[in-house]
XYZ file of C-alpha atoms in Angstrom:
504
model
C 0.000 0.000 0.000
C 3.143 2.597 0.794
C 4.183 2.026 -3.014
C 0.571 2.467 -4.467
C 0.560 6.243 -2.844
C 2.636 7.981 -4.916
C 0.048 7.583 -8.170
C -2.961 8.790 -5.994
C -1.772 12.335 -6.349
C 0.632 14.698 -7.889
C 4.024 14.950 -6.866
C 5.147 18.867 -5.587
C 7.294 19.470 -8.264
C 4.709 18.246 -11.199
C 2.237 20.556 -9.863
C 3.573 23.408 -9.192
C 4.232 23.278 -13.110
C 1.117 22.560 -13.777
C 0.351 25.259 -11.746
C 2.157 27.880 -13.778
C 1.439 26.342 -17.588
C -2.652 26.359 -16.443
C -2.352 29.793 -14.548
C -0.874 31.233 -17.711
C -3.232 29.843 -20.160
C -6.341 31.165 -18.383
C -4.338 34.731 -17.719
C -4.285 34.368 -22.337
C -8.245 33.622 -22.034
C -8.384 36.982 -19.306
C -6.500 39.286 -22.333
C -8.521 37.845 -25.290
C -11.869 38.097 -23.046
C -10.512 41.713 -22.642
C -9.662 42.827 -26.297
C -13.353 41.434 -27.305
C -14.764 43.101 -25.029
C -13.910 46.021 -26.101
C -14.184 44.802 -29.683
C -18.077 44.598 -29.225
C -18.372 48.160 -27.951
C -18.001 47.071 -23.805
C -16.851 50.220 -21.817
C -13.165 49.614 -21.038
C -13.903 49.666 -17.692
C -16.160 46.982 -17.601
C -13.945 45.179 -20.316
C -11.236 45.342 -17.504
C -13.184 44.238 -14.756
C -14.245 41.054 -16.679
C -10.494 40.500 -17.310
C -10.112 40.697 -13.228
C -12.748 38.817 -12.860
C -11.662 36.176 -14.795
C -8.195 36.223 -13.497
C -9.161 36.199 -9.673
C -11.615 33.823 -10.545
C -8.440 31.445 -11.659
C -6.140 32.367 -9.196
C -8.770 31.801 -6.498
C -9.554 28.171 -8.039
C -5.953 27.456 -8.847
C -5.041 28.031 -5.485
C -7.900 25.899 -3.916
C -7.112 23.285 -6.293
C -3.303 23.100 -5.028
C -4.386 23.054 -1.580
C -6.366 20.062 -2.107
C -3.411 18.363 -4.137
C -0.980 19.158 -1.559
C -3.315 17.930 1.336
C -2.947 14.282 -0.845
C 0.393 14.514 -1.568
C 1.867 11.511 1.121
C 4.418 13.486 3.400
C 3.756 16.150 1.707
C 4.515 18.466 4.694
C 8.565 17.817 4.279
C 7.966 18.016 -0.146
C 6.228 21.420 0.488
C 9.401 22.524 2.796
C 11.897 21.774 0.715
C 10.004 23.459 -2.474
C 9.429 26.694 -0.229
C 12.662 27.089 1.077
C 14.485 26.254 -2.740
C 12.272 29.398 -3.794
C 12.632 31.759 -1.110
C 16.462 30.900 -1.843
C 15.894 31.295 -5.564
C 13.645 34.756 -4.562
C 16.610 35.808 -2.569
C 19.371 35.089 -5.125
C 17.557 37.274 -8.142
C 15.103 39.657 -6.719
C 14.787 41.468 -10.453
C 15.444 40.363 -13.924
C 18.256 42.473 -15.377
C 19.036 40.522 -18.904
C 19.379 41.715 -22.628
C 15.890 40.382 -23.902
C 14.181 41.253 -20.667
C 14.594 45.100 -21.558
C 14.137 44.695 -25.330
C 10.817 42.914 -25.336
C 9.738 41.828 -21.745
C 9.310 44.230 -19.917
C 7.840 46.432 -22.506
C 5.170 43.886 -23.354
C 4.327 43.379 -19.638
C 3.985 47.385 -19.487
C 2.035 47.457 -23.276
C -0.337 44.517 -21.583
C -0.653 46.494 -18.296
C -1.417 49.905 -19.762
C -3.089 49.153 -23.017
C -3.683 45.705 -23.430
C -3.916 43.052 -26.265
C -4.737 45.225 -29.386
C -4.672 44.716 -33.662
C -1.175 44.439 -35.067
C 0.838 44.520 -31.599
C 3.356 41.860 -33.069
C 4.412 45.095 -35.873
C 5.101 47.522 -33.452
C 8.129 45.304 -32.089
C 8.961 41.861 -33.850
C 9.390 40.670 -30.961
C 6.030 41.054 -29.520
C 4.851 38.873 -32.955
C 6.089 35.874 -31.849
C 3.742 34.040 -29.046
C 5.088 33.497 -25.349
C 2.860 31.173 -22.923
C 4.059 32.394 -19.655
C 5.191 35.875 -20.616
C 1.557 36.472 -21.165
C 0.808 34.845 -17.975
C 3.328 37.061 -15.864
C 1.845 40.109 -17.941
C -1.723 38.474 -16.257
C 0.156 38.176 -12.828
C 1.769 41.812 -13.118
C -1.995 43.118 -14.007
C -3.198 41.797 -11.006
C -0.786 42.864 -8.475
C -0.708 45.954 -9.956
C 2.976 46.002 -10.667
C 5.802 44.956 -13.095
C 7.892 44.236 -10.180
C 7.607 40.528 -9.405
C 9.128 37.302 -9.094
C 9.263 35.631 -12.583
C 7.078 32.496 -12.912
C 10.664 30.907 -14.310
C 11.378 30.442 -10.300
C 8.556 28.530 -9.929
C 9.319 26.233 -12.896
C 12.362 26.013 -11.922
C 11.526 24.865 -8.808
C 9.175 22.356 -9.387
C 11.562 20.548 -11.811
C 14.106 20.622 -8.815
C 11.550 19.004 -7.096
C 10.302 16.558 -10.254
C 14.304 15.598 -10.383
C 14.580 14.953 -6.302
C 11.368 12.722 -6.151
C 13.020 10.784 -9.215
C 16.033 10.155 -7.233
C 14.789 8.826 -4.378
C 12.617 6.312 -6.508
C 15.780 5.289 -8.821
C 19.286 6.213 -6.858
C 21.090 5.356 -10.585
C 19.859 8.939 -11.815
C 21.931 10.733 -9.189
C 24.737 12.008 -10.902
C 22.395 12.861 -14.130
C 20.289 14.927 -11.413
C 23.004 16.335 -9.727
C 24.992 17.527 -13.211
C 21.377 18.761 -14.656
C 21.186 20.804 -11.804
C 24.550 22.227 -12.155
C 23.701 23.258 -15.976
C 20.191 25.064 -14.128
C 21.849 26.567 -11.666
C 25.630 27.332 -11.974
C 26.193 30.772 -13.036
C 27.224 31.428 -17.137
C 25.759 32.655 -20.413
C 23.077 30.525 -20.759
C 21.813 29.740 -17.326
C 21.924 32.595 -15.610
C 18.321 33.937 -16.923
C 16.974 30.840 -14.535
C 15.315 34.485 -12.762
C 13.941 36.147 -15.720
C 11.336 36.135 -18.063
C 13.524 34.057 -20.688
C 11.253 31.643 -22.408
C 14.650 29.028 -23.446
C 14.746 28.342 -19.647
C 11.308 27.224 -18.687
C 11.056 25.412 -21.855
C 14.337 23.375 -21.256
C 12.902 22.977 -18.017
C 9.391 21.479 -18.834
C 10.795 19.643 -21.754
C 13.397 17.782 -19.454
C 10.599 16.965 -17.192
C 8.326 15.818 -19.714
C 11.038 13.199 -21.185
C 11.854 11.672 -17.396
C 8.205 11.075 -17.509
C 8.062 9.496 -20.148
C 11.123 7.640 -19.422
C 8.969 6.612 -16.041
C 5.801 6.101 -17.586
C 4.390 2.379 -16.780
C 1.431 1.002 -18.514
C -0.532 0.775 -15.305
C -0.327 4.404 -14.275
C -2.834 5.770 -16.549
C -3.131 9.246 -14.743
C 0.985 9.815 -14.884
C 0.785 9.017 -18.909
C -2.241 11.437 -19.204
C -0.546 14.017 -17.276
C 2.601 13.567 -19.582
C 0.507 14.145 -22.903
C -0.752 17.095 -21.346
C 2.197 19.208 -20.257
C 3.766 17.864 -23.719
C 0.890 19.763 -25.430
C 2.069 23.347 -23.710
C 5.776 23.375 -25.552
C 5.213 24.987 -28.546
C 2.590 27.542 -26.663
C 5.921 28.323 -24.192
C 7.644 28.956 -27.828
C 7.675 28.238 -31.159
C 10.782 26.151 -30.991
C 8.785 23.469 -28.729
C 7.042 22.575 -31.560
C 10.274 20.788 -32.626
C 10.492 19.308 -28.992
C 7.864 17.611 -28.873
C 8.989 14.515 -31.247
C 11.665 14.189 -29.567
C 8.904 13.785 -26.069
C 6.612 11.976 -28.277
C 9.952 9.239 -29.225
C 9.677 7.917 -26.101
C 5.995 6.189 -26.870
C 7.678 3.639 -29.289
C 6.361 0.266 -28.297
C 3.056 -0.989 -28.594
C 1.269 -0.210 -25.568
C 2.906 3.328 -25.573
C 1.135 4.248 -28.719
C -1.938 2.772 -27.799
C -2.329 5.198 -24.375
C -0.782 8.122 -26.275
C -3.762 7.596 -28.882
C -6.342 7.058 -25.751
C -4.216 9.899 -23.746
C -4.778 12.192 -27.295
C -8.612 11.438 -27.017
C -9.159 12.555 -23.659
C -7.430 15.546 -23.896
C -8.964 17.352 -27.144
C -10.924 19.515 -25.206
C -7.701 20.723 -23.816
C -5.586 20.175 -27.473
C -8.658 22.638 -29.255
C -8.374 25.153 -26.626
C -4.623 25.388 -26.015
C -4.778 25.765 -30.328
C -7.809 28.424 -30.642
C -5.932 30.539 -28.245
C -2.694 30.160 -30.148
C -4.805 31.063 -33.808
C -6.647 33.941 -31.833
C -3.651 35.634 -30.508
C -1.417 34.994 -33.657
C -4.521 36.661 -35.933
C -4.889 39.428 -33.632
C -1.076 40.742 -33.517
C 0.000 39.319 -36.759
C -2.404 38.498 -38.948
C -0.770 34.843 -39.024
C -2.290 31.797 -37.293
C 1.265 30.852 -36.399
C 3.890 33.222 -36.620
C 6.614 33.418 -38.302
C 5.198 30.079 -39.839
C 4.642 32.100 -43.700
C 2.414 28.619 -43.994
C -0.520 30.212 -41.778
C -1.206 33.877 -43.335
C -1.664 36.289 -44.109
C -5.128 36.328 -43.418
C -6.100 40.476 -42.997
C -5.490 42.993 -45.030
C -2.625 44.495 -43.253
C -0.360 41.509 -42.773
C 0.182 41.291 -46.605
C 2.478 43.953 -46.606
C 4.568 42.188 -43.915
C 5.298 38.886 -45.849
C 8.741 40.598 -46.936
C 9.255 41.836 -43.386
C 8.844 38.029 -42.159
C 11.263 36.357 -44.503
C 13.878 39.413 -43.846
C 13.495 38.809 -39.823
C 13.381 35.022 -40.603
C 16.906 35.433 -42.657
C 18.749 37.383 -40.344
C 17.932 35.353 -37.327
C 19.691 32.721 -39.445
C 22.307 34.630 -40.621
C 23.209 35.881 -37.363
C 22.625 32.781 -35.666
C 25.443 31.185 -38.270
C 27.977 34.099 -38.159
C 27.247 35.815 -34.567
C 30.688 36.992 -34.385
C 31.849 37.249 -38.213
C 32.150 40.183 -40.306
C 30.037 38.337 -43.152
C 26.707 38.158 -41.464
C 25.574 41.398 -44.118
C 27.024 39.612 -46.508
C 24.755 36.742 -46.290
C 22.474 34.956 -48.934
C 19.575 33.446 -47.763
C 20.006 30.835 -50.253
C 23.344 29.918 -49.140
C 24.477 26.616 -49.131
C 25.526 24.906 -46.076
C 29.402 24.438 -47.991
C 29.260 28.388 -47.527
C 28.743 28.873 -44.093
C 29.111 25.151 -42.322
C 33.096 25.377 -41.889
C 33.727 28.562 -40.273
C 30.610 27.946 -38.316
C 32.117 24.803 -36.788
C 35.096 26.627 -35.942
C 33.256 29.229 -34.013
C 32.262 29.132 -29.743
C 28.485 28.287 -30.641
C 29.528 25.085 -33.591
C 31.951 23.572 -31.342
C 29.130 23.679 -28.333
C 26.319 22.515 -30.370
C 28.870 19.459 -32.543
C 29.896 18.876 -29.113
C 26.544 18.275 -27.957
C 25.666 16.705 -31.208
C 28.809 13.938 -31.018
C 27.884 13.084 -26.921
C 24.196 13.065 -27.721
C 25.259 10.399 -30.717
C 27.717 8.445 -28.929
C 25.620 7.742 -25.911
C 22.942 6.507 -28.551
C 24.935 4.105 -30.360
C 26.557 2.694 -26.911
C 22.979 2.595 -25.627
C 22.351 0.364 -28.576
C 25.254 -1.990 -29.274
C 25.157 -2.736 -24.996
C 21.598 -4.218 -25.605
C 20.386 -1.340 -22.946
C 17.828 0.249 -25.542
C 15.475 1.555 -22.825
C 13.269 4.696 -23.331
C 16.374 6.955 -23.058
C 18.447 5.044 -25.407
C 15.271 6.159 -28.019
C 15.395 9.787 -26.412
C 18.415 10.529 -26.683
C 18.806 8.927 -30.688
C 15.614 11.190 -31.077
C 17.739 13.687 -29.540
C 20.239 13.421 -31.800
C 18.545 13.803 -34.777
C 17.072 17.235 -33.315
C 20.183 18.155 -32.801
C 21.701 17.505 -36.765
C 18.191 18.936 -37.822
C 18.640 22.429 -35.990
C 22.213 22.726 -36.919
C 20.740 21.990 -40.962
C 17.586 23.570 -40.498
C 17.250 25.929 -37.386
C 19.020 29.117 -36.491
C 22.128 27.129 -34.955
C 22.689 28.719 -31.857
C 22.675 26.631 -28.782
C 20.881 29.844 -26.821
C 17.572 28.006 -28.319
C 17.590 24.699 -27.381
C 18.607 24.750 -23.521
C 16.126 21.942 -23.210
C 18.291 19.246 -25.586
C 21.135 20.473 -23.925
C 19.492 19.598 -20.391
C 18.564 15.839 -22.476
C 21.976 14.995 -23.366
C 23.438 15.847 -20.179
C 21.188 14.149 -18.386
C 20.815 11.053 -20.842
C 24.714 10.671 -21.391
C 25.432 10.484 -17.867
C 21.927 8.490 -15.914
C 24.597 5.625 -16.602
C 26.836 6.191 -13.977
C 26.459 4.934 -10.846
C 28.038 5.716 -7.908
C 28.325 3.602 -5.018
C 28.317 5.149 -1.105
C 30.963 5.704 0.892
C 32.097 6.533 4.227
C 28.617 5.542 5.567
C 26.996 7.185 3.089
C 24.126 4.714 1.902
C 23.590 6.249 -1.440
C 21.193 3.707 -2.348
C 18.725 4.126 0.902
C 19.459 8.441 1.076
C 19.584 9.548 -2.808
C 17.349 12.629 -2.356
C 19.199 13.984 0.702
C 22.580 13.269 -1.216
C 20.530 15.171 -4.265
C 19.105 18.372 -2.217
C 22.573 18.556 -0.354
C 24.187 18.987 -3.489
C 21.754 21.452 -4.870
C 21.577 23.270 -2.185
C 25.569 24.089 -1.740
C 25.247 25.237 -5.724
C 22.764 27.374 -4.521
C 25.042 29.095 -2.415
C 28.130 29.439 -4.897
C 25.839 30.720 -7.101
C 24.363 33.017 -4.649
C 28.260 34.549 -3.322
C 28.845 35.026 -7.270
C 25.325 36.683 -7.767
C 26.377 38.753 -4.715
C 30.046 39.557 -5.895
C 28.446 40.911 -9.223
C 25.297 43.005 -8.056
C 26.658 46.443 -9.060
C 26.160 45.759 -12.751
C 22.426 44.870 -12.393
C 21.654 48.743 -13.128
C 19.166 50.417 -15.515
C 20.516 52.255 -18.374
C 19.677 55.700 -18.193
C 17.591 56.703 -21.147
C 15.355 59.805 -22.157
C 11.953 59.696 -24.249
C 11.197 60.440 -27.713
C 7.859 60.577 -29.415
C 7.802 59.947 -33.429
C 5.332 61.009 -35.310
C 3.466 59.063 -37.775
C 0.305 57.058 -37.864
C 0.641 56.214 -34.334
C 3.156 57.536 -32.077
C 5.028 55.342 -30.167
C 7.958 55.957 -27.469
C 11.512 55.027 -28.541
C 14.731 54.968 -26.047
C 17.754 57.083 -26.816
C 20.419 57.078 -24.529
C 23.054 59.233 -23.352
C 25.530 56.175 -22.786
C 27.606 55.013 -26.001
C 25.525 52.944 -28.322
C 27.661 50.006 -27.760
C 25.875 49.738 -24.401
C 24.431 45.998 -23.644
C 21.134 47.647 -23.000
C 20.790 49.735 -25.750
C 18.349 50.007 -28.310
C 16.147 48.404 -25.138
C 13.109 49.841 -23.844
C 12.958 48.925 -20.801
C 10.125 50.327 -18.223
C 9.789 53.098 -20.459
C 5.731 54.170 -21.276
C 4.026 52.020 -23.780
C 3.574 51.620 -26.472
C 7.565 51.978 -26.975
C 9.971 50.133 -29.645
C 13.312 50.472 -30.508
């Protein structure tokens, strides 16, 4: 009966995602209810008091609803301890967001949502505001409701609850230690590509939930039918979280390759179109509304108004130099790009620059894990993970912008599939086998704290640039940031907490 508990409920970690990816979408459903009211000729104020409505509505039913999960959850007194004091660490170590991207676009869509809403053609004031971002729209909800831009992003929660997701997995299979423990290294340890863990980066939380979503599936048994279902469902938020999930989730879906798998992923599918047509409406409505396009920058869906037709050549130019750049970040030839250019053109002195030799580093583990996971006989569900993997990886170098900035979440998979093989065996007392999770949070916790002394050391360069407004005319104005520092400035050319509607 002790074994049997587990599947009665939801672990901490799993729903406090849940948590955030359901908040989020119903904080979407708040800003469309919004826009159309006003649409059909509501007063704005009443328009905005059925978007509070709706979102206190959630928040107050979301919140009951966790209550009663956690109340099931067995000893879940010492799971919800551990997941409250690994945030109020997290909420201590990065009180504000102070990255590139959180100044350029999220910030200032937070402030457009907050003082003007969801409106026609938003995604053409800023190109960035175009492309469609689950849980930035559901901290723009959150920052509506409190009232202020100033809050904790929804990232600490995420990354929380996969802390959590990766603790509860150690202590049911004590071979997954080191994987866990160098997993949460790459989430926590302070460098170029992990350090956003605090803001509103949209790479992190959808490493995160994809990691999660392939140890579940890597877990998933045939007679826990509410753990598959639950899997399906959080695989059906990546490519709302961004447009790069979309090319996650085969690698998530992989994992369902025998028999049985595909017959509960078909009966798991069933059950949740209700869910599937509503996370895709929403996607359609807010894609038509600010672009025009169903799915941007997918050319495939639109135009479909009038005044996206004009923006087809504005697409394939943004679409091009993301590519470009992505391909010759630090080369004096990105201008001097063709968008037809072959890979023969651009493949060698891309492999000889920082982001090839990551991503055919990541490319060559990811493939030699596969092939040893194959030849050994050991051709488990992370043996077909991590060969599904593999081929993401060869398709994004071929096919993708390839910059490994994007795909945090294969980076997390290969780290954590090339090394769930090693097992380490206790010492000095140490029962590794019988006290995996307290090994686990020990070890997370001390990176906690060398990432907290470094966060420390380096707090005088989280500053705001200083910037002054200016209003340009035109069809509609719009504020702009000019700034008395150099133009070579990290922040520059961002908006920031400047008055909305603002773009660069």
């Amino acid at each position: 009966m002790e074994q049997a508990a587990p599947d009665k409920a939801l672990p901490l970690g799993l729903g406090l995602i849940v948590l955030v990816l359901v908040g989020s979408l119903w904080g979407c459903l708040g800003f469309i209810s919004e826009w159309a009211g006003i649409e059909a000729g509501l007063p704005e104020e009443l328009a905005h008091r059925l978007f509070r409505a709706i979102g206190f509505g959630t928040a107050g039913l979301t919140c009951a609803l966790s209550i009663w999960t956690v109340y099931r959850i067995p000893s879940w007194r010492k799971q919800a301890a551990i997941g409250v004091i690994l945030y109020l660490f997290l909420l201590w170590l990065t009180p504000r967001s102070f990255t590139y991207d959180t100044g350029l676009y999220h910030l200032p869509l937070i402030n457009h949502l907050n003082q003007i809403g969801l409106e026609w053609n938003l995604g053409w004031l800023h190109s960035r505001y175009a492309f469609f971002n689950l849980l930035l729209y559901g901290q723009g909800a959150l920052s509506r409701l409190a009232g202020t831009v100033a809050l904790p992003s929804l990232n600490g929660l995420v990354l929380t609850g996969t802390l959590l997701v990766l603790a509860e997995n150690v202590k049911k299979n004590h071979r997954v230690l080191v994987a866990s423990v160098v997993v949460t290294g790459a989430l926590l340890l302070p460098s170029e590509s992990t350090e956003s863990f605090h803001s509103f980066n949209a790479d992190f939380s959808l490493g995160c939930i994809f990691l999660v979503c392939c140890i579940l599936v890597s877990n998933n048994d045939a007679a826990n039918r509410k753990l598959s279902l639950i899997t399906t469902g959080i695989s059906a938020f990546l490519p709302l979280i961004k447009v790069s999930g979309l090319f996650l989730l085969p690698v998530v879906l992989a994992g369902y390759l025998k028999r049985w798998d595909w017959q509960r992923l078909r009966s798991d599918i069933k059950t949740l179109v209700p869910l599937i047509a509503l996370l895709t409406v929403i996607t359609c409505g807010f894609g038509y509304i600010t672009t025009g396009y169903l799915s941007y920058p997918l050319a495939q869906t639109g135009p479909l108004r009038a005044e996206a037709i004009s923006k087809e050549a504005t697409i394939k130019e943004s679409k091009f130099s993301t590519m470009a750049w992505a391909r010759f970040a630090y080369s004096d030839q990105v201008d001097a790009m063709k968008a037809d250019a072959s890979p023969g053109e651009w493949l060698p002195k891309w492999a000889q620059s920082l982001n090839g030799k990551r991503m055919l580093t990541y490319t060559a583990i990811s493939l030699a894990c596969s092939c040893i996971g194959w030849a050994t006989a050991k051709q488990s569900r992370w043996t077909v993970l991590l060969t599904a993997n593999t081929v993401f990886w060869i398709f994004s170098v071929l096919m993708l912008p390839p910059d490994p900035r994007f795909y945090f979440g294969p980076i997390l998979l290969t780290l954590y599939g090339s090394t769930q093989w090693i097992n380490v065996r206790g010492t000095n007392g140490v029962d590794l086998q019988k006290q995996p999770e307290r090994v686990f949070i020990t070890a997370t916790l001390s990176i906690l704290m060398f990432t907290s002394l470094w966060r420390i050391s380096n707090i005088s360069r989280n500053t705001f640039p200083e910037a002054t407004l200016f209003y340009q005319d035109g069809s509609r104005g719009f504020y702009t940031p000019r700034y008395s520092r150099p133009i070579s400035h990290p922040a520059a050319g961002a908006c920031w907490e400047l008055p909305a509607p603002c773009s660069p």
